[in-house]
Structures are given as structure tokens and as C-alpha cells.
Amino acid sequence: MRVTEIQRFCMHDGPGVRTAVFLKGCPLRCEWCHNPETQSPGQEILFYPSRCVGCLSCAAVCPSGALRRGPEGRPAYDRAACKGCAACASVCPSKALAAAMTEMTVEQVFEVIGRDRAFYGNDGGMTLSGGEPLLQGGECLKLLEKCREAGIGTAVETCGFFDPSLIPALASRTDLLLWDYKDSDDGRLRRYTGAPDRRDVENLIACDRAGISSVLRCVMVKGVNTGRDRAEGVVSLFGRLINCRYVELLPYHPFGDSKAAALGRETRGDASLIPSAEDMDNFAGILAGSNIRVKYRRSKSV
């Protein structure tokens, strides 16, 4: 499994106390992505110059010459020459260089999950996230099955763009789907995420008919998808579902920009995209007015 991070004792990735396994690779390119290091399926190196102590251990082990002595004795990083071997990250004492991905077997991931089993109680468990975890469908199904056999609760956070042939197996292994519903407008969806079709809705309906419980999670981006038309689209979709528990509204935040910068990508850093408390209240009010249970938290200031 291509793992970017395993976060323990999580409280916002499903019910109860959870261990969240973040996997690398995603078919979408959302402009507001909070985990840009999970987009590409391959290995990447994150470089945080402010952490560098100038030891140049990285340059000494780099086989491709991507790292060399730069200004003031600090390393200069040529990303075009980097082969992604992560030798530099393995010797960096200050974690200024870090590998975005670790390859782990299903058994190794399950061993980490099992360490927290005593804390899960009746509601908690393991959540697969990403990126889009179901791009690694075979491995995900094996891990979900091991958790189910061990009595550990299972949840999958998904954008919905995955192979529909996985759905029957998901139905027997998954307690809850945390469905990242990007937008109800096809044009906006394509413009801001690169989604080629509405496979997300098709798969959601299929999962619902297969009896899998879900939560619709809506990232709220001011000026993009916080308007009444999107809220009414969420109401319409919710009305088609039998097993959706509630809708959760998540305000956009720009904190993923630090990781984008460490990957050498352009950052937005645009606080104007953060929805106001009024935006959140109004959107939630439209849903509540249609007797939809809504959970949300107010935006955090930057």
C-alpha cells in the first residue's frame, strides 16, 4: 500500500476514536486540496528549507545530483533531476527533506491499526482516506476485511471516483462511507476538480442501494460552491438516498499550502476562499429546512 501517513487517535474522520490511513493517489485535482501530497500516485519529496541545518548529508547520498551545495552552504534542490529514491530523506537529521510516501504491506498497516484497538470502543475504528483510497482497491478490500474479522469498525473517505466493480465487496466490509461531495453543478465540478463525469453520484447511488451507510461531506469554498444552488443540489441528492445519515459541512482552509510549497507547487494561500459564519449558517439552514440533519463547524481564521 502507498501510505502517506497513518494518524492515530483521530476525532474528525468518522465516529469515535479512529486510526486514519492516508493513501497516495487521486484522480481529481481540486483547487482547494487540503492534502496535495496525496494527489500523485508516485513517490515525491517534500522540502522545507526553514528546517535545514546545512549539514549537506542529503547531497552526499543523492545518486542523481538533484541536491548540491547552494547559497550560504544550504542545499539547492533540482526537482527535475530527482528520481524519488528518498535517500536524502533517510539521512536528513532535521526532517527538512521528507518522503511523501511509504510502501507498506496490508499486514504492516493492520499491525499499526491494532495498537489502538483498546481505544475504539463501540463507535471508533479505522478510516481509509487519501487522496482517493479506492484507487488501491484490492489492498483496501483486504485491509477492510482484516479489520472486519477483528471486530474493528471500518470507514472509507472517498470522492466517489473509483471502479464500481468494488461496490459489492465494499458492502460486506464497510460500516460507513464518508462521501466527499464536491459540487452539484457539472460545470463547476469539471472546472475546479478536473472531474470528467458524474461517476461520483452514480457510485454513491449504487453504494446506497447496496446498503452501505454514508455521510455526505461538503467542503465549502467561498465564491465557488457555497451558494443556494449547490445547497439545493445537496437537498436533491440526499432525497435520493436511503442510508445517508446526515450532511457534514467542512469550511475550506489554506493550511495545505505549506505542503504544496514543500512539493514545489504553486500555492493559493487565499483567505478570501474561507466561508464566513453567515455562509455556513445560511447553507445549513437550507438543508435543515428540508429536514436534513446537518453537522458543521465555523471557519477558522488564518
PDB file of C-alpha atoms in Angstrom:
ATOM      1  CA  MET A   1       0.000   0.000   0.000  1.00  0.00           C
ATOM      2  CA  ARG A   2       1.256   3.505  -0.855  1.00  0.00           C
ATOM      3  CA  VAL A   3       0.811   5.244   2.509  1.00  0.00           C
ATOM      4  CA  THR A   4       1.425   8.949   3.070  1.00  0.00           C
ATOM      5  CA  GLU A   5       0.559   8.942   6.769  1.00  0.00           C
ATOM      6  CA  ILE A   6      -1.165   6.974   9.496  1.00  0.00           C
ATOM      7  CA  GLN A   7      -2.771   9.293  12.034  1.00  0.00           C
ATOM      8  CA  ARG A   8      -3.741   7.798  15.375  1.00  0.00           C
ATOM      9  CA  PHE A   9      -6.414   8.971  17.819  1.00  0.00           C
ATOM     10  CA  CYS A  10      -8.322  10.958  15.199  1.00  0.00           C
ATOM     11  CA  MET A  11     -11.674  12.520  16.088  1.00  0.00           C
ATOM     12  CA  HIS A  12     -12.786  14.018  12.751  1.00  0.00           C
ATOM     13  CA  ASP A  13     -12.508  11.087  10.324  1.00  0.00           C
ATOM     14  CA  GLY A  14     -15.637   9.245  11.299  1.00  0.00           C
ATOM     15  CA  PRO A  15     -17.379   8.422  14.583  1.00  0.00           C
ATOM     16  CA  GLY A  16     -15.462   7.791  17.799  1.00  0.00           C
ATOM     17  CA  VAL A  17     -11.700   7.467  18.139  1.00  0.00           C
ATOM     18  CA  ARG A  18     -10.145   6.365  14.864  1.00  0.00           C
ATOM     19  CA  THR A  19      -6.908   5.471  13.156  1.00  0.00           C
ATOM     20  CA  ALA A  20      -6.847   7.206   9.758  1.00  0.00           C
ATOM     21  CA  VAL A  21      -4.769   5.649   6.986  1.00  0.00           C
ATOM     22  CA  PHE A  22      -3.994   8.157   4.211  1.00  0.00           C
ATOM     23  CA  LEU A  23      -3.168   6.602   0.843  1.00  0.00           C
ATOM     24  CA  LYS A  24      -1.421   8.180  -2.129  1.00  0.00           C
ATOM     25  CA  GLY A  25      -3.063   8.805  -5.492  1.00  0.00           C
ATOM     26  CA  CYS A  26      -6.180  10.684  -6.587  1.00  0.00           C
ATOM     27  CA  PRO A  27      -7.978  11.045  -9.942  1.00  0.00           C
ATOM     28  CA  LEU A  28      -9.014  14.634  -9.169  1.00  0.00           C
ATOM     29  CA  ARG A  29      -7.064  17.879  -8.859  1.00  0.00           C
ATOM     30  CA  CYS A  30      -9.223  20.036  -6.617  1.00  0.00           C
ATOM     31  CA  GLU A  31      -8.017  23.617  -6.461  1.00  0.00           C
ATOM     32  CA  TRP A  32      -8.708  23.637  -2.733  1.00  0.00           C
ATOM     33  CA  CYS A  33      -6.969  20.305  -1.990  1.00  0.00           C
ATOM     34  CA  HIS A  34      -6.019  20.021   1.683  1.00  0.00           C
ATOM     35  CA  ASN A  35      -3.657  17.068   1.131  1.00  0.00           C
ATOM     36  CA  PRO A  36      -1.701  17.846  -2.070  1.00  0.00           C
ATOM     37  CA  GLU A  37       0.951  15.261  -1.217  1.00  0.00           C
ATOM     38  CA  THR A  38      -1.672  12.550  -1.813  1.00  0.00           C
ATOM     39  CA  GLN A  39      -2.530  13.547  -5.398  1.00  0.00           C
ATOM     40  CA  SER A  40       0.241  11.872  -7.410  1.00  0.00           C
ATOM     41  CA  PRO A  41       0.468   8.082  -7.023  1.00  0.00           C
ATOM     42  CA  GLY A  42       4.284   8.102  -7.173  1.00  0.00           C
ATOM     43  CA  GLN A  43       6.952   8.996  -4.658  1.00  0.00           C
ATOM     44  CA  GLU A  44       7.626  12.703  -4.058  1.00  0.00           C
ATOM     45  CA  ILE A  45       9.992  14.588  -1.789  1.00  0.00           C
ATOM     46  CA  LEU A  46       8.823  17.436   0.424  1.00  0.00           C
ATOM     47  CA  PHE A  47      11.495  20.077   1.078  1.00  0.00           C
ATOM     48  CA  TYR A  48      11.147  22.522   3.989  1.00  0.00           C
ATOM     49  CA  PRO A  49      14.117  24.945   3.683  1.00  0.00           C
ATOM     50  CA  SER A  50      13.396  26.602   7.022  1.00  0.00           C
ATOM     51  CA  ARG A  51      14.176  23.329   8.819  1.00  0.00           C
ATOM     52  CA  CYS A  52      17.505  22.780   7.054  1.00  0.00           C
ATOM     53  CA  VAL A  53      20.629  22.872   9.275  1.00  0.00           C
ATOM     54  CA  GLY A  54      23.034  22.912   6.317  1.00  0.00           C
ATOM     55  CA  CYS A  55      24.765  19.608   7.027  1.00  0.00           C
ATOM     56  CA  LEU A  56      24.566  18.576   3.335  1.00  0.00           C
ATOM     57  CA  SER A  57      24.158  14.917   4.234  1.00  0.00           C
ATOM     58  CA  CYS A  58      21.483  14.827   1.563  1.00  0.00           C
ATOM     59  CA  ALA A  59      23.869  15.918  -1.199  1.00  0.00           C
ATOM     60  CA  ALA A  60      26.346  13.254  -0.163  1.00  0.00           C
ATOM     61  CA  VAL A  61      23.881  10.401  -0.737  1.00  0.00           C
ATOM     62  CA  CYS A  62      21.836  11.726  -3.676  1.00  0.00           C
ATOM     63  CA  PRO A  63      22.560   9.411  -6.638  1.00  0.00           C
ATOM     64  CA  SER A  64      21.187  11.762  -9.295  1.00  0.00           C
ATOM     65  CA  GLY A  65      22.813  15.046  -8.276  1.00  0.00           C
ATOM     66  CA  ALA A  66      19.459  16.624  -7.521  1.00  0.00           C
ATOM     67  CA  LEU A  67      20.879  18.044  -4.277  1.00  0.00           C
ATOM     68  CA  ARG A  68      24.072  20.055  -4.154  1.00  0.00           C
ATOM     69  CA  ARG A  69      25.637  22.889  -2.182  1.00  0.00           C
ATOM     70  CA  GLY A  70      23.768  26.122  -2.817  1.00  0.00           C
ATOM     71  CA  PRO A  71      23.886  29.689  -1.476  1.00  0.00           C
ATOM     72  CA  GLU A  72      25.129  30.091   2.098  1.00  0.00           C
ATOM     73  CA  GLY A  73      26.074  26.430   2.240  1.00  0.00           C
ATOM     74  CA  ARG A  74      22.466  25.255   2.128  1.00  0.00           C
ATOM     75  CA  PRO A  75      21.370  22.559  -0.340  1.00  0.00           C
ATOM     76  CA  ALA A  76      19.884  23.542  -3.689  1.00  0.00           C
ATOM     77  CA  TYR A  77      17.213  21.102  -4.836  1.00  0.00           C
ATOM     78  CA  ASP A  78      16.747  20.353  -8.549  1.00  0.00           C
ATOM     79  CA  ARG A  79      13.354  18.619  -8.679  1.00  0.00           C
ATOM     80  CA  ALA A  80      13.686  17.854 -12.378  1.00  0.00           C
ATOM     81  CA  ALA A  81      16.744  15.700 -11.647  1.00  0.00           C
ATOM     82  CA  CYS A  82      15.187  13.972  -8.622  1.00  0.00           C
ATOM     83  CA  LYS A  83      14.455  10.243  -9.094  1.00  0.00           C
ATOM     84  CA  GLY A  84      12.333   9.956  -5.949  1.00  0.00           C
ATOM     85  CA  CYS A  85      14.572   7.380  -4.269  1.00  0.00           C
ATOM     86  CA  ALA A  86      14.200   9.207  -0.912  1.00  0.00           C
ATOM     87  CA  ALA A  87      17.813   8.508   0.088  1.00  0.00           C
ATOM     88  CA  CYS A  88      18.076  12.173   1.093  1.00  0.00           C
ATOM     89  CA  ALA A  89      15.093  11.947   3.427  1.00  0.00           C
ATOM     90  CA  SER A  90      16.543   8.879   5.139  1.00  0.00           C
ATOM     91  CA  VAL A  91      19.652  10.793   6.257  1.00  0.00           C
ATOM     92  CA  CYS A  92      18.210  14.274   6.909  1.00  0.00           C
ATOM     93  CA  PRO A  93      18.540  14.900  10.678  1.00  0.00           C
ATOM     94  CA  SER A  94      16.118  17.826  10.817  1.00  0.00           C
ATOM     95  CA  LYS A  95      13.367  16.412   8.557  1.00  0.00           C
ATOM     96  CA  ALA A  96      13.859  19.262   6.100  1.00  0.00           C
ATOM     97  CA  LEU A  97      13.520  16.585   3.435  1.00  0.00           C
ATOM     98  CA  ALA A  98      10.735  14.055   3.803  1.00  0.00           C
ATOM     99  CA  ALA A  99       9.395  11.265   1.629  1.00  0.00           C
ATOM    100  CA  ALA A 100       5.724  11.748   0.827  1.00  0.00           C
ATOM    101  CA  MET A 101       5.072   8.014   0.719  1.00  0.00           C
ATOM    102  CA  THR A 102       5.998   4.802   2.493  1.00  0.00           C
ATOM    103  CA  GLU A 103       5.240   1.443   0.916  1.00  0.00           C
ATOM    104  CA  MET A 104       3.673  -0.921   3.449  1.00  0.00           C
ATOM    105  CA  THR A 105       2.034  -4.310   3.253  1.00  0.00           C
ATOM    106  CA  VAL A 106      -1.571  -4.766   4.326  1.00  0.00           C
ATOM    107  CA  GLU A 107      -0.292  -6.693   7.338  1.00  0.00           C
ATOM    108  CA  GLN A 108       2.031  -3.857   8.378  1.00  0.00           C
ATOM    109  CA  VAL A 109      -0.792  -1.298   8.190  1.00  0.00           C
ATOM    110  CA  PHE A 110      -3.109  -3.602  10.124  1.00  0.00           C
ATOM    111  CA  GLU A 111      -0.485  -4.008  12.846  1.00  0.00           C
ATOM    112  CA  VAL A 112      -0.453  -0.238  13.399  1.00  0.00           C
ATOM    113  CA  ILE A 113      -4.252  -0.132  13.490  1.00  0.00           C
ATOM    114  CA  GLY A 114      -4.328  -2.920  16.051  1.00  0.00           C
ATOM    115  CA  ARG A 115      -2.223  -0.927  18.512  1.00  0.00           C
ATOM    116  CA  ASP A 116      -5.179   1.384  19.154  1.00  0.00           C
ATOM    117  CA  ARG A 117      -7.864  -1.272  19.351  1.00  0.00           C
ATOM    118  CA  ALA A 118      -8.425  -0.697  23.083  1.00  0.00           C
ATOM    119  CA  PHE A 119      -9.479   2.907  22.397  1.00  0.00           C
ATOM    120  CA  TYR A 120     -12.045   2.336  19.636  1.00  0.00           C
ATOM    121  CA  GLY A 121     -14.976   1.318  21.835  1.00  0.00           C
ATOM    122  CA  ASN A 122     -18.283   0.681  20.098  1.00  0.00           C
ATOM    123  CA  ASP A 123     -18.097   3.615  17.662  1.00  0.00           C
ATOM    124  CA  GLY A 124     -14.462   4.030  16.627  1.00  0.00           C
ATOM    125  CA  GLY A 125     -12.184   2.100  14.317  1.00  0.00           C
ATOM    126  CA  MET A 126     -10.157   2.528  11.142  1.00  0.00           C
ATOM    127  CA  THR A 127     -10.752   5.059   8.352  1.00  0.00           C
ATOM    128  CA  LEU A 128      -9.208   4.804   4.894  1.00  0.00           C
ATOM    129  CA  SER A 129      -8.558   8.221   3.394  1.00  0.00           C
ATOM    130  CA  GLY A 130      -6.354   9.925   0.839  1.00  0.00           C
ATOM    131  CA  GLY A 131      -6.176  11.010  -1.910  1.00  0.00           C
ATOM    132  CA  GLU A 132      -8.687   8.516  -3.170  1.00  0.00           C
ATOM    133  CA  PRO A 133      -8.005   5.306  -1.234  1.00  0.00           C
ATOM    134  CA  LEU A 134     -10.077   3.112  -3.536  1.00  0.00           C
ATOM    135  CA  LEU A 135      -7.573   3.634  -6.349  1.00  0.00           C
ATOM    136  CA  GLN A 136      -5.744   0.946  -4.368  1.00  0.00           C
ATOM    137  CA  GLY A 137      -8.917  -1.100  -4.353  1.00  0.00           C
ATOM    138  CA  GLY A 138      -7.529  -4.613  -3.923  1.00  0.00           C
ATOM    139  CA  GLU A 139      -5.334  -3.700  -0.962  1.00  0.00           C
ATOM    140  CA  CYS A 140      -8.102  -1.631   0.615  1.00  0.00           C
ATOM    141  CA  LEU A 141     -10.548  -4.535   0.437  1.00  0.00           C
ATOM    142  CA  LYS A 142      -8.006  -6.842   2.090  1.00  0.00           C
ATOM    143  CA  LEU A 143      -7.407  -4.347   4.901  1.00  0.00           C
ATOM    144  CA  LEU A 144     -11.126  -3.733   5.395  1.00  0.00           C
ATOM    145  CA  GLU A 145     -11.710  -7.486   5.582  1.00  0.00           C
ATOM    146  CA  LYS A 146      -8.970  -7.943   8.192  1.00  0.00           C
ATOM    147  CA  CYS A 147     -10.489  -5.153  10.283  1.00  0.00           C
ATOM    148  CA  ARG A 148     -13.966  -6.616   9.957  1.00  0.00           C
ATOM    149  CA  GLU A 149     -12.729 -10.068  11.022  1.00  0.00           C
ATOM    150  CA  ALA A 150     -11.020  -8.477  14.042  1.00  0.00           C
ATOM    151  CA  GLY A 151     -14.178  -6.609  15.058  1.00  0.00           C
ATOM    152  CA  ILE A 152     -12.713  -3.188  14.218  1.00  0.00           C
ATOM    153  CA  GLY A 153     -15.109  -0.614  12.759  1.00  0.00           C
ATOM    154  CA  THR A 154     -14.418   0.474   9.188  1.00  0.00           C
ATOM    155  CA  ALA A 155     -14.965   3.695   7.283  1.00  0.00           C
ATOM    156  CA  VAL A 156     -13.808   4.894   3.874  1.00  0.00           C
ATOM    157  CA  GLU A 157     -13.446   8.541   2.916  1.00  0.00           C
ATOM    158  CA  THR A 158     -13.920   8.813  -0.854  1.00  0.00           C
ATOM    159  CA  CYS A 159     -14.530  11.332  -3.612  1.00  0.00           C
ATOM    160  CA  GLY A 160     -16.585   8.671  -5.410  1.00  0.00           C
ATOM    161  CA  PHE A 161     -14.392   8.355  -8.499  1.00  0.00           C
ATOM    162  CA  PHE A 162     -13.478   4.682  -8.297  1.00  0.00           C
ATOM    163  CA  ASP A 163     -14.148   1.407 -10.091  1.00  0.00           C
ATOM    164  CA  PRO A 164     -17.815   0.467  -9.443  1.00  0.00           C
ATOM    165  CA  SER A 165     -16.909  -3.232  -9.525  1.00  0.00           C
ATOM    166  CA  LEU A 166     -15.582  -2.709  -5.963  1.00  0.00           C
ATOM    167  CA  ILE A 167     -19.031  -1.899  -4.568  1.00  0.00           C
ATOM    168  CA  PRO A 168     -20.292  -5.444  -3.768  1.00  0.00           C
ATOM    169  CA  ALA A 169     -17.139  -6.188  -1.753  1.00  0.00           C
ATOM    170  CA  LEU A 170     -17.279  -2.775  -0.069  1.00  0.00           C
ATOM    171  CA  ALA A 171     -20.824  -3.519   1.059  1.00  0.00           C
ATOM    172  CA  SER A 172     -19.680  -6.532   3.067  1.00  0.00           C
ATOM    173  CA  ARG A 173     -16.642  -4.831   4.620  1.00  0.00           C
ATOM    174  CA  THR A 174     -17.533  -1.170   5.201  1.00  0.00           C
ATOM    175  CA  ASP A 175     -19.583   0.311   8.035  1.00  0.00           C
ATOM    176  CA  LEU A 176     -19.590   3.891   6.767  1.00  0.00           C
ATOM    177  CA  LEU A 177     -18.690   5.891   3.669  1.00  0.00           C
ATOM    178  CA  LEU A 178     -17.590   9.492   4.220  1.00  0.00           C
ATOM    179  CA  TRP A 179     -18.542  10.825   0.787  1.00  0.00           C
ATOM    180  CA  ASP A 180     -16.750  13.984  -0.313  1.00  0.00           C
ATOM    181  CA  TYR A 181     -19.466  15.574  -2.452  1.00  0.00           C
ATOM    182  CA  LYS A 182     -17.630  18.327  -4.327  1.00  0.00           C
ATOM    183  CA  ASP A 183     -20.406  20.164  -6.153  1.00  0.00           C
ATOM    184  CA  SER A 184     -23.850  19.684  -7.636  1.00  0.00           C
ATOM    185  CA  ASP A 185     -23.039  21.762 -10.735  1.00  0.00           C
ATOM    186  CA  ASP A 186     -21.353  19.768 -13.515  1.00  0.00           C
ATOM    187  CA  GLY A 187     -19.511  22.758 -14.970  1.00  0.00           C
ATOM    188  CA  ARG A 188     -18.066  23.910 -11.658  1.00  0.00           C
ATOM    189  CA  LEU A 189     -17.107  20.356 -10.780  1.00  0.00           C
ATOM    190  CA  ARG A 190     -15.146  19.996 -14.003  1.00  0.00           C
ATOM    191  CA  ARG A 191     -13.543  23.431 -13.708  1.00  0.00           C
ATOM    192  CA  TYR A 192     -12.369  23.197 -10.110  1.00  0.00           C
ATOM    193  CA  THR A 193     -11.621  19.471  -9.747  1.00  0.00           C
ATOM    194  CA  GLY A 194     -10.987  18.147 -13.260  1.00  0.00           C
ATOM    195  CA  ALA A 195     -13.710  15.511 -12.856  1.00  0.00           C
ATOM    196  CA  PRO A 196     -14.622  14.109 -16.304  1.00  0.00           C
ATOM    197  CA  ASP A 197     -18.137  12.881 -15.466  1.00  0.00           C
ATOM    198  CA  ARG A 198     -20.627  12.272 -12.615  1.00  0.00           C
ATOM    199  CA  ARG A 199     -19.343   8.858 -11.640  1.00  0.00           C
ATOM    200  CA  ASP A 200     -19.348  10.159  -8.058  1.00  0.00           C
ATOM    201  CA  VAL A 201     -23.142  10.357  -7.974  1.00  0.00           C
ATOM    202  CA  GLU A 202     -23.583   7.083  -9.859  1.00  0.00           C
ATOM    203  CA  ASN A 203     -21.324   5.249  -7.409  1.00  0.00           C
ATOM    204  CA  LEU A 204     -22.978   6.879  -4.405  1.00  0.00           C
ATOM    205  CA  ILE A 205     -26.429   5.743  -5.515  1.00  0.00           C
ATOM    206  CA  ALA A 206     -25.083   2.244  -6.166  1.00  0.00           C
ATOM    207  CA  CYS A 207     -23.434   2.086  -2.730  1.00  0.00           C
ATOM    208  CA  ASP A 208     -26.615   3.312  -1.116  1.00  0.00           C
ATOM    209  CA  ARG A 209     -28.676   0.653  -2.884  1.00  0.00           C
ATOM    210  CA  ALA A 210     -26.141  -1.927  -1.693  1.00  0.00           C
ATOM    211  CA  GLY A 211     -26.993  -0.908   1.867  1.00  0.00           C
ATOM    212  CA  ILE A 212     -23.830   0.976   2.853  1.00  0.00           C
ATOM    213  CA  SER A 213     -24.382   3.816   5.311  1.00  0.00           C
ATOM    214  CA  SER A 214     -22.948   7.175   4.309  1.00  0.00           C
ATOM    215  CA  VAL A 215     -22.341  10.758   5.342  1.00  0.00           C
ATOM    216  CA  LEU A 216     -22.256  13.489   2.709  1.00  0.00           C
ATOM    217  CA  ARG A 217     -19.254  15.716   3.421  1.00  0.00           C
ATOM    218  CA  CYS A 218     -19.212  19.047   1.619  1.00  0.00           C
ATOM    219  CA  VAL A 219     -16.099  21.223   1.568  1.00  0.00           C
ATOM    220  CA  MET A 220     -17.328  24.813   1.474  1.00  0.00           C
ATOM    221  CA  VAL A 221     -15.289  27.194  -0.688  1.00  0.00           C
ATOM    222  CA  LYS A 222     -16.485  30.794  -0.723  1.00  0.00           C
ATOM    223  CA  GLY A 223     -17.303  32.104  -4.169  1.00  0.00           C
ATOM    224  CA  VAL A 224     -17.272  28.590  -5.613  1.00  0.00           C
ATOM    225  CA  ASN A 225     -19.795  26.252  -4.034  1.00  0.00           C
ATOM    226  CA  THR A 226     -21.438  27.990  -1.081  1.00  0.00           C
ATOM    227  CA  GLY A 227     -24.472  29.296  -2.996  1.00  0.00           C
ATOM    228  CA  ARG A 228     -28.130  28.339  -2.775  1.00  0.00           C
ATOM    229  CA  ASP A 229     -27.998  26.300  -5.980  1.00  0.00           C
ATOM    230  CA  ARG A 230     -25.428  23.932  -4.505  1.00  0.00           C
ATOM    231  CA  ALA A 231     -27.391  23.648  -1.270  1.00  0.00           C
ATOM    232  CA  GLU A 232     -30.492  22.757  -3.237  1.00  0.00           C
ATOM    233  CA  GLY A 233     -28.414  20.208  -5.156  1.00  0.00           C
ATOM    234  CA  VAL A 234     -27.362  18.603  -1.876  1.00  0.00           C
ATOM    235  CA  VAL A 235     -31.015  18.507  -0.789  1.00  0.00           C
ATOM    236  CA  SER A 236     -31.963  16.828  -4.057  1.00  0.00           C
ATOM    237  CA  LEU A 237     -29.196  14.215  -3.788  1.00  0.00           C
ATOM    238  CA  PHE A 238     -29.955  13.489  -0.136  1.00  0.00           C
ATOM    239  CA  GLY A 239     -33.569  12.851  -1.077  1.00  0.00           C
ATOM    240  CA  ARG A 240     -32.452  10.043  -3.400  1.00  0.00           C
ATOM    241  CA  LEU A 241     -30.567   8.231  -0.635  1.00  0.00           C
ATOM    242  CA  ILE A 242     -31.913   5.671   1.798  1.00  0.00           C
ATOM    243  CA  ASN A 243     -28.884   5.100   4.016  1.00  0.00           C
ATOM    244  CA  CYS A 244     -27.343   8.581   4.323  1.00  0.00           C
ATOM    245  CA  ARG A 245     -27.137   9.568   7.993  1.00  0.00           C
ATOM    246  CA  TYR A 246     -26.540  13.300   7.698  1.00  0.00           C
ATOM    247  CA  VAL A 247     -24.639  16.055   5.870  1.00  0.00           C
ATOM    248  CA  GLU A 248     -21.399  17.495   7.239  1.00  0.00           C
ATOM    249  CA  LEU A 249     -20.181  20.921   6.091  1.00  0.00           C
ATOM    250  CA  LEU A 250     -16.414  21.487   6.181  1.00  0.00           C
ATOM    251  CA  PRO A 251     -15.077  25.041   5.689  1.00  0.00           C
ATOM    252  CA  TYR A 252     -12.143  25.439   3.320  1.00  0.00           C
ATOM    253  CA  HIS A 253      -8.802  26.224   4.924  1.00  0.00           C
ATOM    254  CA  PRO A 254      -5.491  27.111   3.233  1.00  0.00           C
ATOM    255  CA  PHE A 255      -3.252  25.105   5.550  1.00  0.00           C
ATOM    256  CA  GLY A 256      -2.464  22.591   2.806  1.00  0.00           C
ATOM    257  CA  ASP A 257      -0.452  25.342   1.107  1.00  0.00           C
ATOM    258  CA  SER A 258       2.594  24.602   3.254  1.00  0.00           C
ATOM    259  CA  LYS A 259       2.719  21.069   1.840  1.00  0.00           C
ATOM    260  CA  ALA A 260       2.133  22.329  -1.702  1.00  0.00           C
ATOM    261  CA  ALA A 261       5.083  24.707  -1.304  1.00  0.00           C
ATOM    262  CA  ALA A 262       7.233  21.870   0.043  1.00  0.00           C
ATOM    263  CA  LEU A 263       6.392  19.933  -3.119  1.00  0.00           C
ATOM    264  CA  GLY A 264       7.490  22.872  -5.283  1.00  0.00           C
ATOM    265  CA  ARG A 265       3.968  23.649  -6.456  1.00  0.00           C
ATOM    266  CA  GLU A 266       2.137  26.930  -6.797  1.00  0.00           C
ATOM    267  CA  THR A 267       0.151  27.853  -3.706  1.00  0.00           C
ATOM    268  CA  ARG A 268      -3.064  29.817  -3.403  1.00  0.00           C
ATOM    269  CA  GLY A 269      -2.935  30.976   0.196  1.00  0.00           C
ATOM    270  CA  ASP A 270      -6.195  32.746  -0.453  1.00  0.00           C
ATOM    271  CA  ALA A 271      -8.064  33.576   2.747  1.00  0.00           C
ATOM    272  CA  SER A 272     -10.884  35.042   0.630  1.00  0.00           C
ATOM    273  CA  LEU A 273     -11.973  31.462  -0.122  1.00  0.00           C
ATOM    274  CA  ILE A 274     -12.761  30.788   3.547  1.00  0.00           C
ATOM    275  CA  PRO A 275     -16.547  30.857   4.009  1.00  0.00           C
ATOM    276  CA  SER A 276     -17.930  33.221   6.609  1.00  0.00           C
ATOM    277  CA  ALA A 277     -20.023  32.114   9.567  1.00  0.00           C
ATOM    278  CA  GLU A 278     -23.014  33.553   7.716  1.00  0.00           C
ATOM    279  CA  ASP A 279     -22.200  31.452   4.637  1.00  0.00           C
ATOM    280  CA  MET A 280     -22.119  28.314   6.762  1.00  0.00           C
ATOM    281  CA  ASP A 281     -25.293  29.193   8.659  1.00  0.00           C
ATOM    282  CA  ASN A 282     -27.240  30.017   5.506  1.00  0.00           C
ATOM    283  CA  PHE A 283     -26.206  26.817   3.752  1.00  0.00           C
ATOM    284  CA  ALA A 284     -27.000  24.712   6.806  1.00  0.00           C
ATOM    285  CA  GLY A 285     -30.343  26.485   7.152  1.00  0.00           C
ATOM    286  CA  ILE A 286     -31.408  25.472   3.647  1.00  0.00           C
ATOM    287  CA  LEU A 287     -30.629  21.828   4.430  1.00  0.00           C
ATOM    288  CA  ALA A 288     -32.285  21.940   7.837  1.00  0.00           C
ATOM    289  CA  GLY A 289     -35.349  23.489   6.220  1.00  0.00           C
ATOM    290  CA  SER A 290     -35.701  20.256   4.242  1.00  0.00           C
ATOM    291  CA  ASN A 291     -35.471  18.202   7.447  1.00  0.00           C
ATOM    292  CA  ILE A 292     -31.878  17.127   6.763  1.00  0.00           C
ATOM    293  CA  ARG A 293     -29.635  16.609   9.762  1.00  0.00           C
ATOM    294  CA  VAL A 294     -26.587  18.853   9.411  1.00  0.00           C
ATOM    295  CA  LYS A 295     -23.290  18.983  11.261  1.00  0.00           C
ATOM    296  CA  TYR A 296     -20.750  21.748  10.771  1.00  0.00           C
ATOM    297  CA  ARG A 297     -18.169  23.870  12.469  1.00  0.00           C
ATOM    298  CA  ARG A 298     -17.417  27.520  11.911  1.00  0.00           C
ATOM    299  CA  SER A 299     -14.423  28.566   9.786  1.00  0.00           C
ATOM    300  CA  LYS A 300     -11.082  29.103  11.488  1.00  0.00           C
ATOM    301  CA  SER A 301      -9.315  32.395  10.954  1.00  0.00           C
ATOM    302  CA  VAL A 302      -5.938  32.327   9.234  1.00  0.00           C
TER     303      VAL A 302
END
